[in-house]
mmCIF file of C-alpha atoms in Angstrom:
data_model
loop_
_atom_site.group_PDB
_atom_site.id
_atom_site.type_symbol
_atom_site.label_atom_id
_atom_site.label_comp_id
_atom_site.label_asym_id
_atom_site.label_seq_id
_atom_site.Cartn_x
_atom_site.Cartn_y
_atom_site.Cartn_z
ATOM 1 C CA MET A 1 64.985 80.594 164.158
ATOM 2 C CA ALA A 2 67.330 83.393 163.031
ATOM 3 C CA ASN A 3 68.585 81.177 160.184
ATOM 4 C CA GLN A 4 65.055 80.696 158.826
ATOM 5 C CA SER A 5 64.400 84.443 158.985
ATOM 6 C CA SER A 6 67.652 85.214 157.094
ATOM 7 C CA ARG A 7 66.819 82.616 154.463
ATOM 8 C CA ARG A 8 63.303 84.066 153.964
ATOM 9 C CA ASN A 9 64.701 87.610 153.626
ATOM 10 C CA PHE A 10 67.261 86.416 151.061
ATOM 11 C CA LEU A 11 64.578 84.582 149.052
ATOM 12 C CA LYS A 12 62.419 87.718 149.051
ATOM 13 C CA ALA A 13 65.274 90.060 148.069
ATOM 14 C CA ALA A 14 67.119 87.865 145.488
ATOM 15 C CA PRO A 15 64.532 88.191 142.667
ATOM 16 C CA LEU A 16 64.435 91.978 143.157
ATOM 17 C CA ALA A 17 68.251 92.227 143.063
ATOM 18 C CA ALA A 18 68.389 90.090 139.906
ATOM 19 C CA ALA A 19 65.729 92.192 138.178
ATOM 20 C CA VAL A 20 67.496 95.466 139.030
ATOM 21 C CA SER A 21 70.856 94.172 137.790
ATOM 22 C CA LEU A 22 69.638 92.966 134.367
ATOM 23 C CA PRO A 23 69.740 96.387 132.655
ATOM 24 C CA LEU A 24 73.165 97.042 134.175
ATOM 25 C CA ALA A 25 74.472 93.689 132.914
ATOM 26 C CA ASP A 26 73.147 94.395 129.405
ATOM 27 C CA SER A 27 74.941 97.749 129.261
ATOM 28 C CA LEU A 28 78.195 96.238 130.587
ATOM 29 C CA PHE A 29 78.144 93.482 127.971
ATOM 30 C CA ALA A 30 77.336 96.009 125.248
ATOM 31 C CA MET A 31 80.427 98.047 126.218
ATOM 32 C CA ALA A 32 82.599 94.921 126.036
ATOM 33 C CA ALA A 33 81.603 94.183 122.426
ATOM 34 C CA ALA A 34 84.492 94.618 119.998
ATOM 35 C CA PRO A 35 84.284 97.609 117.670
ATOM 36 C CA ALA A 36 84.113 96.916 113.948
ATOM 37 C CA ALA A 37 87.488 96.816 112.177
ATOM 38 C CA THR A 38 88.213 99.990 110.213
ATOM 39 C CA VAL A 39 90.506 98.152 107.781
ATOM 40 C CA PRO A 40 90.073 94.553 106.643
ATOM 41 C CA PHE A 41 92.692 92.046 107.776
ATOM 42 C CA GLN A 42 95.492 91.194 105.375
ATOM 43 C CA LEU A 43 97.458 87.982 105.056
ATOM 44 C CA PHE A 44 101.027 88.154 103.787
ATOM 45 C CA SER A 45 101.717 84.573 102.767
ATOM 46 C CA ALA A 46 105.246 83.215 102.718
ATOM 47 C CA GLU A 47 104.977 83.095 98.923
ATOM 48 C CA LYS A 48 103.940 86.756 98.668
ATOM 49 C CA LEU A 49 106.774 87.832 100.974
ATOM 50 C CA ALA A 50 109.297 85.694 99.049
ATOM 51 C CA ASP A 51 108.159 87.299 95.767
ATOM 52 C CA ALA A 52 108.517 90.782 97.281
ATOM 53 C CA MET A 53 112.005 89.888 98.562
ATOM 54 C CA LYS A 54 113.101 88.593 95.128
ATOM 55 C CA ALA A 55 111.890 91.779 93.452
ATOM 56 C CA LEU A 56 113.717 93.959 95.994
ATOM 57 C CA GLN A 57 116.914 91.946 95.747
ATOM 58 C CA ALA A 58 116.844 92.452 91.970
ATOM 59 C CA LYS A 59 116.244 96.181 92.445
ATOM 60 C CA PRO A 60 117.017 97.366 96.028
ATOM 61 C CA GLY A 61 114.594 99.783 97.631
ATOM 62 C CA ASN A 62 111.332 99.744 99.597
ATOM 63 C CA ASP A 63 108.024 97.913 99.177
ATOM 64 C CA ASN A 64 105.234 99.381 101.326
ATOM 65 C CA LEU A 65 103.461 96.161 102.228
ATOM 66 C CA PHE A 66 100.885 97.829 104.500
ATOM 67 C CA ASP A 67 100.151 101.513 104.981
ATOM 68 C CA ALA A 68 96.539 102.160 105.994
ATOM 69 C CA LYS A 69 95.872 105.790 106.871
ATOM 70 C CA SER A 70 93.285 104.717 109.454
ATOM 71 C CA LEU A 71 95.735 102.558 111.444
ATOM 72 C CA PRO A 72 98.758 103.804 113.385
ATOM 73 C CA LEU A 73 101.268 101.500 111.699
ATOM 74 C CA THR A 74 103.122 100.740 108.491
ATOM 75 C CA VAL A 75 104.891 97.605 107.281
ATOM 76 C CA VAL A 76 107.734 98.043 104.787
ATOM 77 C CA MET A 77 110.129 95.521 103.262
ATOM 78 C CA THR A 78 113.510 97.015 102.380
ATOM 79 C CA THR A 79 116.612 95.720 100.633
ATOM 80 C CA GLU A 80 119.788 97.778 100.635
ATOM 81 C CA ASP A 81 123.304 97.154 99.381
ATOM 82 C CA LYS A 82 126.450 98.778 100.775
ATOM 83 C CA LYS A 83 124.761 101.668 102.538
ATOM 84 C CA ASN A 84 126.073 103.570 105.550
ATOM 85 C CA GLY A 85 123.904 105.872 107.620
ATOM 86 C CA LYS A 86 125.603 109.238 107.892
ATOM 87 C CA GLU A 87 123.788 110.321 111.054
ATOM 88 C CA PHE A 88 121.749 108.984 113.927
ATOM 89 C CA GLU A 89 118.015 109.467 113.626
ATOM 90 C CA TYR A 90 115.296 109.336 116.231
ATOM 91 C CA HIS A 91 111.567 109.945 116.294
ATOM 92 C CA GLU A 92 109.258 111.448 118.896
ATOM 93 C CA GLY A 93 106.130 109.693 117.625
ATOM 94 C CA ARG A 94 107.271 106.419 116.018
ATOM 95 C CA ASP A 95 108.449 103.060 117.310
ATOM 96 C CA HIS A 96 110.322 100.598 115.051
ATOM 97 C CA VAL A 97 110.504 96.821 114.885
ATOM 98 C CA PHE A 98 113.143 95.498 112.456
ATOM 99 C CA LEU A 99 113.097 91.827 111.404
ATOM 100 C CA ILE A 100 116.115 90.780 109.338
ATOM 101 C CA THR A 101 114.927 88.362 106.641
ATOM 102 C CA ASP A 102 118.183 88.036 104.674
ATOM 103 C CA GLY A 103 121.778 89.206 104.911
ATOM 104 C CA ALA A 104 123.271 91.233 107.745
ATOM 105 C CA THR A 105 123.661 94.819 108.944
ATOM 106 C CA LYS A 106 125.082 96.798 111.848
ATOM 107 C CA TYR A 107 123.180 99.177 114.082
ATOM 108 C CA GLU A 108 124.347 101.710 116.593
ATOM 109 C CA VAL A 109 121.502 102.351 119.049
ATOM 110 C CA GLY A 110 120.824 104.428 122.137
ATOM 111 C CA GLY A 111 123.140 106.847 123.823
ATOM 112 C CA SER A 112 122.819 110.635 124.040
ATOM 113 C CA PRO A 113 122.520 112.486 120.732
ATOM 114 C CA LYS A 114 125.040 115.330 120.275
ATOM 115 C CA ASN A 115 124.365 118.424 118.157
ATOM 116 C CA ALA A 116 120.915 117.145 117.143
ATOM 117 C CA ARG A 117 118.742 119.123 114.784
ATOM 118 C CA ASN A 118 115.029 118.919 114.110
ATOM 119 C CA ILE A 119 114.428 118.172 110.410
ATOM 120 C CA ARG A 120 110.596 118.147 110.600
ATOM 121 C CA PRO A 121 108.053 117.831 113.415
ATOM 122 C CA GLY A 122 109.002 114.877 115.632
ATOM 123 C CA GLU A 123 112.004 113.855 113.493
ATOM 124 C CA TRP A 124 115.609 114.422 114.567
ATOM 125 C CA LEU A 125 119.123 113.828 113.184
ATOM 126 C CA ALA A 126 122.419 113.927 115.084
ATOM 127 C CA PRO A 127 125.978 113.379 113.813
ATOM 128 C CA GLU A 128 126.820 111.296 116.892
ATOM 129 C CA SER A 129 125.241 109.641 119.900
ATOM 130 C CA GLU A 130 127.532 109.403 122.900
ATOM 131 C CA GLY A 131 127.426 105.971 124.550
ATOM 132 C CA ALA A 132 125.597 104.212 121.684
ATOM 133 C CA THR A 133 125.664 100.402 121.631
ATOM 134 C CA ALA A 134 126.930 98.618 118.488
ATOM 135 C CA LEU A 135 124.866 95.610 117.356
ATOM 136 C CA GLU A 136 125.341 93.156 114.499
ATOM 137 C CA LEU A 137 122.072 91.793 113.162
ATOM 138 C CA LYS A 138 121.759 88.795 110.857
ATOM 139 C CA LYS A 139 118.965 86.796 109.241
ATOM 140 C CA GLY A 140 116.327 85.917 111.836
ATOM 141 C CA ASP A 141 117.263 88.686 114.308
ATOM 142 C CA MET A 142 114.705 91.250 115.448
ATOM 143 C CA LEU A 143 115.395 94.673 116.948
ATOM 144 C CA VAL A 144 112.748 96.742 118.764
ATOM 145 C CA LEU A 145 113.445 100.487 118.987
ATOM 146 C CA PRO A 146 111.038 102.497 121.139
ATOM 147 C CA ARG A 147 110.362 106.073 120.085
ATOM 148 C CA GLY A 148 113.114 108.476 121.031
ATOM 149 C CA THR A 149 115.900 105.873 120.606
ATOM 150 C CA PRO A 150 118.762 107.163 118.434
ATOM 151 C CA HIS A 151 119.767 104.673 115.740
ATOM 152 C CA LYS A 152 122.046 104.421 112.727
ATOM 153 C CA ARG A 153 122.405 101.511 110.281
ATOM 154 C CA SER A 154 125.469 100.481 108.243
ATOM 155 C CA THR A 155 125.300 97.670 105.695
ATOM 156 C CA GLU A 156 128.612 96.405 104.298
ATOM 157 C CA THR A 157 127.147 93.915 101.792
ATOM 158 C CA SER A 158 123.365 93.422 101.553
ATOM 159 C CA VAL A 159 120.401 93.183 103.918
ATOM 160 C CA THR A 160 116.661 92.668 103.526
ATOM 161 C CA PHE A 161 114.409 93.487 106.457
ATOM 162 C CA ILE A 162 110.804 94.095 107.371
ATOM 163 C CA LEU A 163 110.196 97.311 109.281
ATOM 164 C CA ILE A 164 107.026 97.721 111.310
ATOM 165 C CA SER A 165 106.574 101.316 112.458
ATOM 166 C CA THR A 166 103.907 102.386 114.897
ATOM 167 C CA THR A 167 102.775 105.963 115.330
ATOM 168 C CA GLY A 168 100.531 107.854 117.677
ATOM 169 C CA THR A 169 100.467 108.490 121.379
ATOM 170 C CA VAL A 170 101.554 106.013 124.002
ATOM 171 C CA PRO A 171 99.082 105.317 126.824
ATOM 172 C CA ALA A 172 100.263 106.622 130.194
#
């Protein structure tokens, strides 16, 4: 008898519970909808990247592939020949991802910067970084440097790389 009473109470209450939850479900699904993109997507085809690399290898320098002011990132392709970083640099508000697309280079990363000086807000240089790790990067290697990581690059011959830099605050 108790089972029949419980079943009747459930059948009476279920439609009411469903009706009350409908507005809540609508607002939850509305919050989950993706916001509209502020910048249209961009495709960098292998052909476009190869053309950019050829141009940079003919005349070393930087090609800002993507730099939207409304997004917290930039993408730059760089070619450099026989260049040695004089000092370590590190950034309070930028992370770096380096992808070596041709050639090779050496990095010194990490450690404790000595005699650092602030050159502009969030940007630092130091003549040395005690305990830095030496790395040799070649075509196909990728290096991720979180903000605040001292780094210095030295290129004996030639290197081409793509640098993705993120900016902004890091969620806690």
